[in-house]
PDB file of C-alpha atoms in Angstrom:
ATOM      1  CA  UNK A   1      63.235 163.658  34.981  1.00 55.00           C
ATOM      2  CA  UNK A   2      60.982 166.826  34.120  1.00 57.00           C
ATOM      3  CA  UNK A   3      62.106 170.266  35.688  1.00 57.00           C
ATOM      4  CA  UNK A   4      59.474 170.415  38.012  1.00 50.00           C
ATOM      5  CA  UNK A   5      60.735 166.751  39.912  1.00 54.00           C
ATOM      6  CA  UNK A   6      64.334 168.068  39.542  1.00 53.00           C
ATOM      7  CA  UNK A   7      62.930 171.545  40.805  1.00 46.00           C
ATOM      8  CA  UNK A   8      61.570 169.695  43.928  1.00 52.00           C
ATOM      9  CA  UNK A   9      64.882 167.289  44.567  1.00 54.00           C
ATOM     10  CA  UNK A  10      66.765 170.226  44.548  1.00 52.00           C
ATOM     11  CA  UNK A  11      63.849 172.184  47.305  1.00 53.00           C
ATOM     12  CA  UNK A  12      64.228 168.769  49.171  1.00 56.00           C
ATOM     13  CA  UNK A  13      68.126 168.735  49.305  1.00 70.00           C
ATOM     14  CA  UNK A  14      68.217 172.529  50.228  1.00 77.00           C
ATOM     15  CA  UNK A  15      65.561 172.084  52.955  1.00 78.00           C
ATOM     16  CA  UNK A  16      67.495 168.969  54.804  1.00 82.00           C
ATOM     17  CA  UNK A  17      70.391 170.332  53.858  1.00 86.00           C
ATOM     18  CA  UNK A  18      69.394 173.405  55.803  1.00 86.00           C
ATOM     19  CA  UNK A  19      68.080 171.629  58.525  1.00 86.00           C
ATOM     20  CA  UNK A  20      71.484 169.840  59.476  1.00 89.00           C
ATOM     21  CA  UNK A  21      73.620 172.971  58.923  1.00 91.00           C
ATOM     22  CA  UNK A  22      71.066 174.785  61.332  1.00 90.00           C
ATOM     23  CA  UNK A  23      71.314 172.178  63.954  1.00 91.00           C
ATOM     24  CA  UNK A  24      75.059 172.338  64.070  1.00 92.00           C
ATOM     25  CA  UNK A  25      74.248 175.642  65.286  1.00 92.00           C
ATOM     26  CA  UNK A  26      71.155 174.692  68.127  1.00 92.00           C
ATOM     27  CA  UNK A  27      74.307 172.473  69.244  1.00 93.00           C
ATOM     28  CA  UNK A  28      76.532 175.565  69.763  1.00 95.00           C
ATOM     29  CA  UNK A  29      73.637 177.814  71.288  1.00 94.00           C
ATOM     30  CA  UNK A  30      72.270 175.043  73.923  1.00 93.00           C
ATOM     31  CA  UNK A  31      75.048 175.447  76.035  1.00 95.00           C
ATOM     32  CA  UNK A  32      74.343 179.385  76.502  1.00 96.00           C
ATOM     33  CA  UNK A  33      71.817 178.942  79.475  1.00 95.00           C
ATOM     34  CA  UNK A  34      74.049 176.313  81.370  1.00 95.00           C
ATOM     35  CA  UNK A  35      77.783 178.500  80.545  1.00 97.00           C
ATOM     36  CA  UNK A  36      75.985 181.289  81.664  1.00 97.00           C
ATOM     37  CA  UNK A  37      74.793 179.872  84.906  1.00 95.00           C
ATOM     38  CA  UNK A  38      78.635 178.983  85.930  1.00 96.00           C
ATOM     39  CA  UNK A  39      79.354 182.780  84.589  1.00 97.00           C
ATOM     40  CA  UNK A  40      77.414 184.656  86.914  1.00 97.00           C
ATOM     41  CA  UNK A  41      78.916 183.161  89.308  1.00 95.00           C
ATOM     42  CA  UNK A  42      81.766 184.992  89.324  1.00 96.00           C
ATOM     43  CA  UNK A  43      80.450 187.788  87.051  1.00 98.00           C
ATOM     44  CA  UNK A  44      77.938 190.923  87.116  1.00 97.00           C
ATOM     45  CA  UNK A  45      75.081 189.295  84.250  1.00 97.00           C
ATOM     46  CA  UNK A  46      75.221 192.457  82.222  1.00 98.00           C
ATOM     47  CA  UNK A  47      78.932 192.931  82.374  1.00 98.00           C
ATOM     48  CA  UNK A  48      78.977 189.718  80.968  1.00 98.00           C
ATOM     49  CA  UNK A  49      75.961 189.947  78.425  1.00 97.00           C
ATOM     50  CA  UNK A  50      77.941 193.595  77.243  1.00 98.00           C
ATOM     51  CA  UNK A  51      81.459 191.947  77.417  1.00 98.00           C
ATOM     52  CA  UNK A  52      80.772 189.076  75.529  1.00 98.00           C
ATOM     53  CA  UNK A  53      79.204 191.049  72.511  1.00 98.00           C
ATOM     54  CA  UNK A  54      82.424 193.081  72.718  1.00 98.00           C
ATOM     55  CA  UNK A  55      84.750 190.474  72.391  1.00 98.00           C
ATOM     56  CA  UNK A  56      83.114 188.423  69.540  1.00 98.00           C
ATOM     57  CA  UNK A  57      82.702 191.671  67.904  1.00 98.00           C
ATOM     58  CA  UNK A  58      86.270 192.589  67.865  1.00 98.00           C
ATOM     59  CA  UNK A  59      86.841 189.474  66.805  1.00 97.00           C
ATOM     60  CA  UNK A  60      84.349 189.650  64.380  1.00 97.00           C
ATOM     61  CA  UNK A  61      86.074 192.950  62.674  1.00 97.00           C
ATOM     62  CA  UNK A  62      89.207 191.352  62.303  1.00 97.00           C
ATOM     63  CA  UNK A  63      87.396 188.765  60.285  1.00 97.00           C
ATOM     64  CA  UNK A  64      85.586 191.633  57.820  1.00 97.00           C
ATOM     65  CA  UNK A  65      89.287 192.810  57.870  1.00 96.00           C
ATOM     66  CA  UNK A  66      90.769 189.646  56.985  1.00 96.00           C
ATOM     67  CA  UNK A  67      87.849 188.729  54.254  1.00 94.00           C
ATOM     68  CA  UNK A  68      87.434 192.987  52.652  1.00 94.00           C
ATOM     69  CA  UNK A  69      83.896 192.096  53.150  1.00 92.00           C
ATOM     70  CA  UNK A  70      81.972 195.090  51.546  1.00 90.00           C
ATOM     71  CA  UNK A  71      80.315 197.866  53.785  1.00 91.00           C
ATOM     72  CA  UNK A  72      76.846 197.385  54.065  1.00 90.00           C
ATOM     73  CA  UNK A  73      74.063 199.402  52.156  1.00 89.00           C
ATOM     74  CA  UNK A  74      72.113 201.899  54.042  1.00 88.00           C
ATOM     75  CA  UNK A  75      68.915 199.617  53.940  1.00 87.00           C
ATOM     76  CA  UNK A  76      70.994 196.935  54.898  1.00 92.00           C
ATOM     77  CA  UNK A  77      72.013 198.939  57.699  1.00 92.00           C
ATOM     78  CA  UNK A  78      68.750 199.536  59.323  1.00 92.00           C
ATOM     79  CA  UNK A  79      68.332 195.762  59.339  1.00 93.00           C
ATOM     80  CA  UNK A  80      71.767 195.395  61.032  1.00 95.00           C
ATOM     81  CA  UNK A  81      70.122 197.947  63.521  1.00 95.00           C
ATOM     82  CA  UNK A  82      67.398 194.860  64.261  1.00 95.00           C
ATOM     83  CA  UNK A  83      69.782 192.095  64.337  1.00 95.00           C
ATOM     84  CA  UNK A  84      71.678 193.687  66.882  1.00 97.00           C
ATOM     85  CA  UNK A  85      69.349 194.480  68.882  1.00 96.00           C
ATOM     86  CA  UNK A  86      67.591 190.991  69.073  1.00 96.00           C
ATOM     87  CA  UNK A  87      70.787 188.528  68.874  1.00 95.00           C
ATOM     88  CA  UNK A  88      73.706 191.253  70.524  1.00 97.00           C
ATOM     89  CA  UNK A  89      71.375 192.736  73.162  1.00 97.00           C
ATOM     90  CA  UNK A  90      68.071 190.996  73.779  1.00 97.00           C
ATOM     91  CA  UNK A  91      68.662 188.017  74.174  1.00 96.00           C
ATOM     92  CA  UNK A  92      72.367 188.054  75.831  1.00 97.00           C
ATOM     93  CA  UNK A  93      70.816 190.844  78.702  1.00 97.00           C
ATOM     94  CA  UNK A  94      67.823 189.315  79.514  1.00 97.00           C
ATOM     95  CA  UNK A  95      68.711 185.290  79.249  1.00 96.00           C
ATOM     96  CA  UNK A  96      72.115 186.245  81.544  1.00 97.00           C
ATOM     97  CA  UNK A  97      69.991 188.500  84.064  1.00 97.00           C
ATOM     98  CA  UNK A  98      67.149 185.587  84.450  1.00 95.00           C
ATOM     99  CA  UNK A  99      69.936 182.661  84.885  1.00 95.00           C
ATOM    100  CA  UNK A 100      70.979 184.832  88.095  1.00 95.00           C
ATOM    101  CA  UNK A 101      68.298 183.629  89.951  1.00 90.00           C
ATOM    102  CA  UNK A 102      66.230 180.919  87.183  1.00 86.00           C
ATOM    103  CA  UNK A 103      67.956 177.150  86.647  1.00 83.00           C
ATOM    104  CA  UNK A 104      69.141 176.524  82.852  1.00 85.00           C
ATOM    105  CA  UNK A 105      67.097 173.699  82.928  1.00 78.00           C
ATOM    106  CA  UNK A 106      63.934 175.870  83.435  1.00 75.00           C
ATOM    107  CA  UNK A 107      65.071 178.481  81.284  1.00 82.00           C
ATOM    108  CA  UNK A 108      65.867 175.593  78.478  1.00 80.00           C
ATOM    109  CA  UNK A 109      62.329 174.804  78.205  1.00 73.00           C
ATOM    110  CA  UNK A 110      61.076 178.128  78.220  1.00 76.00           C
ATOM    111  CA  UNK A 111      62.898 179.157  75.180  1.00 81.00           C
ATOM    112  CA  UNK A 112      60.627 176.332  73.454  1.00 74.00           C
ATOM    113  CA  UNK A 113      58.409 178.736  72.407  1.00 73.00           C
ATOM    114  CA  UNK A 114      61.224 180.655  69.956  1.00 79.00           C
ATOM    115  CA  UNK A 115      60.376 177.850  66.803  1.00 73.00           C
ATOM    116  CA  UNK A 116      56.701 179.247  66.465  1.00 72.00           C
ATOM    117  CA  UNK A 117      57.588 182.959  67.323  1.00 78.00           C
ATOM    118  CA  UNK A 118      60.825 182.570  64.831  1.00 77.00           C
ATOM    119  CA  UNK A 119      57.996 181.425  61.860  1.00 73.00           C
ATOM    120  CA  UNK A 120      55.506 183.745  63.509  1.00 76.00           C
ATOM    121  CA  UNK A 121      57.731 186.274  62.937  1.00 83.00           C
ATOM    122  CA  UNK A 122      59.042 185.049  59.624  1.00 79.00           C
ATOM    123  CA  UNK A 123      55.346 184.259  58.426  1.00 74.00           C
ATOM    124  CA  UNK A 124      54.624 188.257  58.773  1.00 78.00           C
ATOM    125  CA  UNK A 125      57.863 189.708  57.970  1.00 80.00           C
ATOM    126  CA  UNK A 126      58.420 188.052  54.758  1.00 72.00           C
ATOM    127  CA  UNK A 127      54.971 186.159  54.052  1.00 72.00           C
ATOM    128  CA  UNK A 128      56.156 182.384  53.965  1.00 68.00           C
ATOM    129  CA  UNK A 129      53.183 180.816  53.805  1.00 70.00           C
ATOM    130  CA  UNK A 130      53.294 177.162  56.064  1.00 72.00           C
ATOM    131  CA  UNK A 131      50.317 174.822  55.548  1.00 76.00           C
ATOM    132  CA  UNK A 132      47.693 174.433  58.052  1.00 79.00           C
ATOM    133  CA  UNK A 133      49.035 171.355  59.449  1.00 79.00           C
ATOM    134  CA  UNK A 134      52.509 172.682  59.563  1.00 76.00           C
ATOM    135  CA  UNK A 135      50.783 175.362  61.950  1.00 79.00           C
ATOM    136  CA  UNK A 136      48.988 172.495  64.344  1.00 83.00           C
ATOM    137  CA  UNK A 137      52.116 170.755  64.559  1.00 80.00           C
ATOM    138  CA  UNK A 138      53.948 174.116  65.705  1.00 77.00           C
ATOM    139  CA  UNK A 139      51.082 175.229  68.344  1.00 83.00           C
ATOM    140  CA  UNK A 140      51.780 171.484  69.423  1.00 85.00           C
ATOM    141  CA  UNK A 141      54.858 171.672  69.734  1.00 78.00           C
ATOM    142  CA  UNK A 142      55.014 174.519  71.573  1.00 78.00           C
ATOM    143  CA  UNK A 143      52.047 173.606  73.984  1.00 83.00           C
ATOM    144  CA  UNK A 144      54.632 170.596  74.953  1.00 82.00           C
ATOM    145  CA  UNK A 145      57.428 172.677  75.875  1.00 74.00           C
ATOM    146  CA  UNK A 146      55.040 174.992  77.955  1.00 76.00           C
ATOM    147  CA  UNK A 147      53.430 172.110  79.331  1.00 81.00           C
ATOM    148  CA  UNK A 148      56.196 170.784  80.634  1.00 74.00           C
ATOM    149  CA  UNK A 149      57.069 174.431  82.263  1.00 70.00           C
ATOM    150  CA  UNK A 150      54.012 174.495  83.890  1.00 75.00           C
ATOM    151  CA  UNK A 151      54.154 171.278  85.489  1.00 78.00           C
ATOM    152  CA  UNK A 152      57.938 171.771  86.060  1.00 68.00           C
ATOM    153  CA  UNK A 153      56.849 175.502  88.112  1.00 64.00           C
ATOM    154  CA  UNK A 154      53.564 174.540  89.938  1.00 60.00           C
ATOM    155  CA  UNK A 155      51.263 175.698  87.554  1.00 59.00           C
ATOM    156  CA  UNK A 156      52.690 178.844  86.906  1.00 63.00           C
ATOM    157  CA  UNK A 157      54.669 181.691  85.802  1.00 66.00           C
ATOM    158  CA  UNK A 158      57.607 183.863  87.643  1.00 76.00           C
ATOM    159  CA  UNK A 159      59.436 187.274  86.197  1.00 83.00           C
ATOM    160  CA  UNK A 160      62.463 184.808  85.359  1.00 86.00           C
ATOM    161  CA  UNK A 161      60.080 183.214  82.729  1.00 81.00           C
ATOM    162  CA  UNK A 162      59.021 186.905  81.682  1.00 86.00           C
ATOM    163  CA  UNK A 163      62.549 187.662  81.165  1.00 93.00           C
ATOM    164  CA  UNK A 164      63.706 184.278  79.194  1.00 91.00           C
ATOM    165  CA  UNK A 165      60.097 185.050  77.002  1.00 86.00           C
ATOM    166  CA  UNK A 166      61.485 188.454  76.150  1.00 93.00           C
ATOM    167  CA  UNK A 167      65.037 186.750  75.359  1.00 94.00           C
ATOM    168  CA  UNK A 168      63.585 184.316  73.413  1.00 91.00           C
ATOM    169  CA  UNK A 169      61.397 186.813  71.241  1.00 92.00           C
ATOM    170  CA  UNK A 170      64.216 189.182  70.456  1.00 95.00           C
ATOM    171  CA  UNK A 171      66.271 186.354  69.287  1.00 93.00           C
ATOM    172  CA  UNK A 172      63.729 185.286  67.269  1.00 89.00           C
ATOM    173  CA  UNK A 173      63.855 188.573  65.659  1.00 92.00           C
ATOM    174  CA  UNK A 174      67.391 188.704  65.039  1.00 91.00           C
ATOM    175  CA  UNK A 175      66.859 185.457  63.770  1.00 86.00           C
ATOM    176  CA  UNK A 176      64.759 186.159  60.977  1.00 88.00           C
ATOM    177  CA  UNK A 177      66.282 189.281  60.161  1.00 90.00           C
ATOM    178  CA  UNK A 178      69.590 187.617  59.723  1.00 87.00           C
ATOM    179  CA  UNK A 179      68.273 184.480  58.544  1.00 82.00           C
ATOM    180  CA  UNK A 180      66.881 186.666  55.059  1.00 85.00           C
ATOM    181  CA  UNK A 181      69.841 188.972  54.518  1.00 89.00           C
ATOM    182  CA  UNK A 182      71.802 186.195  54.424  1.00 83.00           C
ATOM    183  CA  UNK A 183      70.217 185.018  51.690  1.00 80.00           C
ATOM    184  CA  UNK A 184      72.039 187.737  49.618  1.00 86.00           C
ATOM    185  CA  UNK A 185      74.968 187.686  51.263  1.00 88.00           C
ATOM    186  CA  UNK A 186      77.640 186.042  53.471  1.00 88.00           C
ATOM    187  CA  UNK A 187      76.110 184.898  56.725  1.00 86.00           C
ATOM    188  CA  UNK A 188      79.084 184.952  58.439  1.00 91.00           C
ATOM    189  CA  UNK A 189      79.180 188.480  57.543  1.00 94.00           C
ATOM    190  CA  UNK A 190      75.855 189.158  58.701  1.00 93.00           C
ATOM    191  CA  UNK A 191      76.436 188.259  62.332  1.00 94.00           C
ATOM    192  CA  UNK A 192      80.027 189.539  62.152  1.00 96.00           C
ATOM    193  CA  UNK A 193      78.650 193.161  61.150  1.00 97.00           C
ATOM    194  CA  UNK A 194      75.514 193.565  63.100  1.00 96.00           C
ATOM    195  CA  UNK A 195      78.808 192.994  65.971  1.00 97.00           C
ATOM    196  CA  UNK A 196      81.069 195.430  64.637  1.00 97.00           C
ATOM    197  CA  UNK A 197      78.066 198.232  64.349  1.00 97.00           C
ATOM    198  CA  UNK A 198      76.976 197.472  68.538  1.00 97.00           C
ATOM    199  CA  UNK A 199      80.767 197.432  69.211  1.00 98.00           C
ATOM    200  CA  UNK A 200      81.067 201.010  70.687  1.00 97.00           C
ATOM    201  CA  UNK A 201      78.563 200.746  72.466  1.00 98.00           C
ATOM    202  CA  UNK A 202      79.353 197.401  73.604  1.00 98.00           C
ATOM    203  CA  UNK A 203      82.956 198.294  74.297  1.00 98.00           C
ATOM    204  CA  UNK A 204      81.657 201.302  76.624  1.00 98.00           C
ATOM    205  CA  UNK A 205      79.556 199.320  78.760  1.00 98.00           C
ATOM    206  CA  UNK A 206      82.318 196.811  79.436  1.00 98.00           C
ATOM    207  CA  UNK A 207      84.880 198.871  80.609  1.00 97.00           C
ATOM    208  CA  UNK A 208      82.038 201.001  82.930  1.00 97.00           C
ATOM    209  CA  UNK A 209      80.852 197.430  84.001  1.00 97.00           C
ATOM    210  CA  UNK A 210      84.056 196.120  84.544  1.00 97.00           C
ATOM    211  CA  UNK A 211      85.807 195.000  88.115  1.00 96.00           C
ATOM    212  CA  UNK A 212      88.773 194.597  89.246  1.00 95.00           C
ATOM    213  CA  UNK A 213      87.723 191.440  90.974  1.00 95.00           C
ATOM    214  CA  UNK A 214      87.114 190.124  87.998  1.00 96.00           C
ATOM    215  CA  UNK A 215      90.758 189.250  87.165  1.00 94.00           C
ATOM    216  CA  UNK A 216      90.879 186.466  89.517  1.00 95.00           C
ATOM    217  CA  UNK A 217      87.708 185.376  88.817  1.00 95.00           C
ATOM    218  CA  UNK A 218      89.588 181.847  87.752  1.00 94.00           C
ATOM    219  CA  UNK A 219      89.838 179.620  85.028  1.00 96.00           C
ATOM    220  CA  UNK A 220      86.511 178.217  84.899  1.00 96.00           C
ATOM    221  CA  UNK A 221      84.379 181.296  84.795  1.00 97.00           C
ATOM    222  CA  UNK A 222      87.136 182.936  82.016  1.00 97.00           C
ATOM    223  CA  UNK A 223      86.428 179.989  79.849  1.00 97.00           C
ATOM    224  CA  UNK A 224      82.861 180.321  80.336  1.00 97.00           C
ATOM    225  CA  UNK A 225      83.344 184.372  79.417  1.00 98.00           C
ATOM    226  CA  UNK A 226      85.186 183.279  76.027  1.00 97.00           C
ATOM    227  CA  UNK A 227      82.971 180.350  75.408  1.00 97.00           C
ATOM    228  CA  UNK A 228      79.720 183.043  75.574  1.00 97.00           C
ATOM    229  CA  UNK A 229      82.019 185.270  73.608  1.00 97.00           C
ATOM    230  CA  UNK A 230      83.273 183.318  70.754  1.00 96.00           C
ATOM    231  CA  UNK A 231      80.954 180.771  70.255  1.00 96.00           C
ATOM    232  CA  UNK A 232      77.150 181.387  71.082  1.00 95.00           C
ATOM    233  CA  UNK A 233      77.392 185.361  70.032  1.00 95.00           C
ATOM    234  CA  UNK A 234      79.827 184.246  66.841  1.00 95.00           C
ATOM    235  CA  UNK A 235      80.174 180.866  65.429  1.00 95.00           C
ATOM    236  CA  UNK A 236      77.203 179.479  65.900  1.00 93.00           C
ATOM    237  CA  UNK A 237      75.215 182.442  64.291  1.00 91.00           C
ATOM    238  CA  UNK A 238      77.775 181.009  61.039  1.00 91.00           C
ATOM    239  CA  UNK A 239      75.909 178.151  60.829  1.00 92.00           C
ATOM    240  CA  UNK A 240      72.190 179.231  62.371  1.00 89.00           C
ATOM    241  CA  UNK A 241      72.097 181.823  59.544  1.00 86.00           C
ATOM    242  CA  UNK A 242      73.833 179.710  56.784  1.00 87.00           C
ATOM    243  CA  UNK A 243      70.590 177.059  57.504  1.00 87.00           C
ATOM    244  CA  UNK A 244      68.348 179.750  57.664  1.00 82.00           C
ATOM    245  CA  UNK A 245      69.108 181.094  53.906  1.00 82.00           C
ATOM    246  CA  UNK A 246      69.534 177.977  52.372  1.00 86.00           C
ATOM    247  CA  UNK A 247      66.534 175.947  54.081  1.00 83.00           C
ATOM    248  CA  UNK A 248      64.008 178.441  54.403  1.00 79.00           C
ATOM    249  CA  UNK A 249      63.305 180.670  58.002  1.00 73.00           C
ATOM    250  CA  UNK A 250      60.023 179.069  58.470  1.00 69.00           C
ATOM    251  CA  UNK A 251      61.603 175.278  58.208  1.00 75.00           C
ATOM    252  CA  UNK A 252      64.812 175.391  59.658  1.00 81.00           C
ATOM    253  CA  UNK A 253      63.245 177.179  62.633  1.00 74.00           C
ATOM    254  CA  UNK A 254      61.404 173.938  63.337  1.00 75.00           C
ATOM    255  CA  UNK A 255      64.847 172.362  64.527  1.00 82.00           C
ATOM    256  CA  UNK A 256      64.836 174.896  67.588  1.00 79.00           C
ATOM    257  CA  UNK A 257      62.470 172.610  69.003  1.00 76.00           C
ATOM    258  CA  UNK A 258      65.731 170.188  70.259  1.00 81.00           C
ATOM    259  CA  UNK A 259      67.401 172.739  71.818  1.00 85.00           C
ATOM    260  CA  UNK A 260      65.695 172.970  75.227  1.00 80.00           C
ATOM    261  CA  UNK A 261      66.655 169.281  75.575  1.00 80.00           C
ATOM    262  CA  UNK A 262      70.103 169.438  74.512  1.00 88.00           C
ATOM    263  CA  UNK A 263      70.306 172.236  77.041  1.00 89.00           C
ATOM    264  CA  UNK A 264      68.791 169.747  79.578  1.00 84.00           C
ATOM    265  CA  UNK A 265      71.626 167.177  78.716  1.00 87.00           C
ATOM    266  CA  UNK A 266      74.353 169.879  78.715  1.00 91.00           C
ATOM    267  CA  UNK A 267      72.715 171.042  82.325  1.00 90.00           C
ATOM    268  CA  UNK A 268      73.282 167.627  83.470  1.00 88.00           C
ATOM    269  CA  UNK A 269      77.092 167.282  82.509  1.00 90.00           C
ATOM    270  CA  UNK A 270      78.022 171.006  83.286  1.00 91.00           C
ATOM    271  CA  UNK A 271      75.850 171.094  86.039  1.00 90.00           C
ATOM    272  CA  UNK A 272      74.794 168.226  87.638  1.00 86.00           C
ATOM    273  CA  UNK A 273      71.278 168.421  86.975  1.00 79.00           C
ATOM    274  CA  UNK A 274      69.041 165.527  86.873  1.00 76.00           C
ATOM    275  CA  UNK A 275      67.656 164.125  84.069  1.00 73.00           C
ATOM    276  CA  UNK A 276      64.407 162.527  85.095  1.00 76.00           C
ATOM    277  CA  UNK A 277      61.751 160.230  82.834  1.00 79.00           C
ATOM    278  CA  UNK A 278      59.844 163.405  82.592  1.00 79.00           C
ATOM    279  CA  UNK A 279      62.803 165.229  80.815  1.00 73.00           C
ATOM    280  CA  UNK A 280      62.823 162.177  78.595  1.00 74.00           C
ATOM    281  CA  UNK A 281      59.644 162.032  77.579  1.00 82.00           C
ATOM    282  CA  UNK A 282      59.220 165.088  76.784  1.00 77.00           C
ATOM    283  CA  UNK A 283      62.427 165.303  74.768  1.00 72.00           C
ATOM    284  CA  UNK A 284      60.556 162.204  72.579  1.00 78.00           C
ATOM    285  CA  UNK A 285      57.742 164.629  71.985  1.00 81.00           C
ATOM    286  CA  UNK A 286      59.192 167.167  70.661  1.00 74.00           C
ATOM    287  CA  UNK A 287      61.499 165.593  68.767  1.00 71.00           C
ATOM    288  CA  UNK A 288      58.455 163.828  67.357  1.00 79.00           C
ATOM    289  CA  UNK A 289      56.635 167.352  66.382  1.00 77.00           C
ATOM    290  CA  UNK A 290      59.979 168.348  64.445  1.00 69.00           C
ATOM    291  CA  UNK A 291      59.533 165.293  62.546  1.00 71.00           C
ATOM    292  CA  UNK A 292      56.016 165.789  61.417  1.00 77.00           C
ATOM    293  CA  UNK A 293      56.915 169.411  61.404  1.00 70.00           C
ATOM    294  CA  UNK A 294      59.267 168.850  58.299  1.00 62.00           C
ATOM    295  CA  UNK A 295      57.082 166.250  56.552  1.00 69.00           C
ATOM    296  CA  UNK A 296      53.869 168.905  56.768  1.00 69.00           C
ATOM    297  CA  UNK A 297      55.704 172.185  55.621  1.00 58.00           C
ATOM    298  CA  UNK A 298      54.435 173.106  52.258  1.00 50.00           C
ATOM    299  CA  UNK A 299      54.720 176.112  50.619  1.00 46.00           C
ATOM    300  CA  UNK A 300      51.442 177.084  49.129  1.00 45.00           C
ATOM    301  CA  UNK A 301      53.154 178.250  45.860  1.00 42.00           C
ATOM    302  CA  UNK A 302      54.398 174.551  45.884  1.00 46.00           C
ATOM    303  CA  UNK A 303      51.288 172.823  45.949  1.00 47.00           C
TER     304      UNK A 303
END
């Protein structure tokens, strides 16, 4: 075998190797929208979009603690600066604000869009260079998804979709962000420090937010609090950004184009939502454009 096949196993491997890592953590975020519908419940949205950044990120300091992971560079910090603001802000204030009033299955096809914005994103942050027909197959997939929130919202748009738009964007940010440092270092200390540096202020807003009501809020919207907490804002970021750096941003972002439909099927056991032919038929489409997405994605310098 010449070094140019072995060269390209070893792309392949890396790539689908990327992929499945990544989707382990789609798995772990599609359950945000419907958790955080049974939250706000019994919660304020933003004490729980502040409070759940403070917990995983006290948690996540007692992991740096644990591990003596090195403090960050000053570049490095700036980009911490972004990550946090995308994945420990953005996306947990706006998401848990629209779910007050917008359905998680709605919301879960909204954030449809985030595959193309993430390689949008990725595409003019770092210039990964996609081929053309990766491109068609991402505009297609993402005029499915919005199709089927058109048709699902009577032709048109509300401020709940604004708000789950602007969630979606700023994760996408944080995404790619975290997705490239942790290509030079430990992604579980990537999400685990962009945590730790929002932590004061994160801390401060909980205990200003915070109720007294909230203490017999009840089992069920607790667990939903830690699930938000520990999993979604912390875990699943250990395998998102693990996928990320070994797969490539503009890839591995392609498998984002499940989650609206796992977050239909989680709506539907958490929450009793339907899940009509529509919902399945969509589901096969997009699952379809993630297929073709992965067979079309050349790198140029590849070619």
């Amino acid at each position: 075998m010449s070094s140019l096949e072995q060269y390209t196993k070893a792309l392949v491997n890396n790539e689908s190797k990327g992929m499945l890592i990544g989707f382990i953590g789609i798995l772990i975020f599609s359950l945000t929208l419907p958790v955080s519908k049974i939250a706000v419940l019994s919660f304020d949205p933003y004490f729980i979009a502040f409070g759940r950044a403070a917990l995983a990120g006290l948690v996540a300091l007692a992991y740096l603690t644990y591990k003596e992971e090195a403090i960050p560079s000053r570049v490095d910090f700036v980009k911490f600066i972004v990550i946090s603001l995308g994945v420990v802000f953005g996306f947990p204030i706006f998401t848990t604000v629209a779910m007050t009033q917008g359905s998680s299955s709605h919301g879960a096809v909204i954030l449809g869009m985030m595959p193309l914005a993430t390689t949008v994103i990725g595409v003019i942050r770092f210039k990964e260079r996609p081929s053309l027909g990766f491109w068609l197959v991402s505009l297609l997939g993402a005029a499915i998804v919005m199709t089927y929130a058109l048709m699902k919202n009577a032709g048109g748009f509300t401020h709940v979709d604004i708000l789950l738009v602007l969630g979606g964007i700023s994760a996408c940010i944080g995404y790619v962000e975290g997705g490239e440092l942790s290509r030079k270092m430990n992604p579980r200390a990537v999400i685990s420090w962009a945590l730790v540096i929002s932590l004061p202020i994160n801390l401060v807003m909980t205990y200003y937010l915070f109720d007294g009501t909230y203490i017999s809020a009840g089992s069920t919207a607790w667990l939903s609090f830690v699930y938000l907490s520990l999993f979604p804002m912390f875990l699943g970021f250990f395998f998102w950004y693990e996928g990320l750096a070994i797969g490539g941003i503009a890839r591995v972002s392609q498998v984002q184009l499940i989650q609206p439909f796992c977050t239909l099927l989680a709506a539907s056991v958490l929450l009793g939502d339907s899940l009509t032919w529509m919902n399945l038929l969509f589901a096969v489409l997009v699952v379809s454009t993630v297929i073709l997405g992965k067979k079309m994605l050349v790198k140029r310098g590849h070619q």
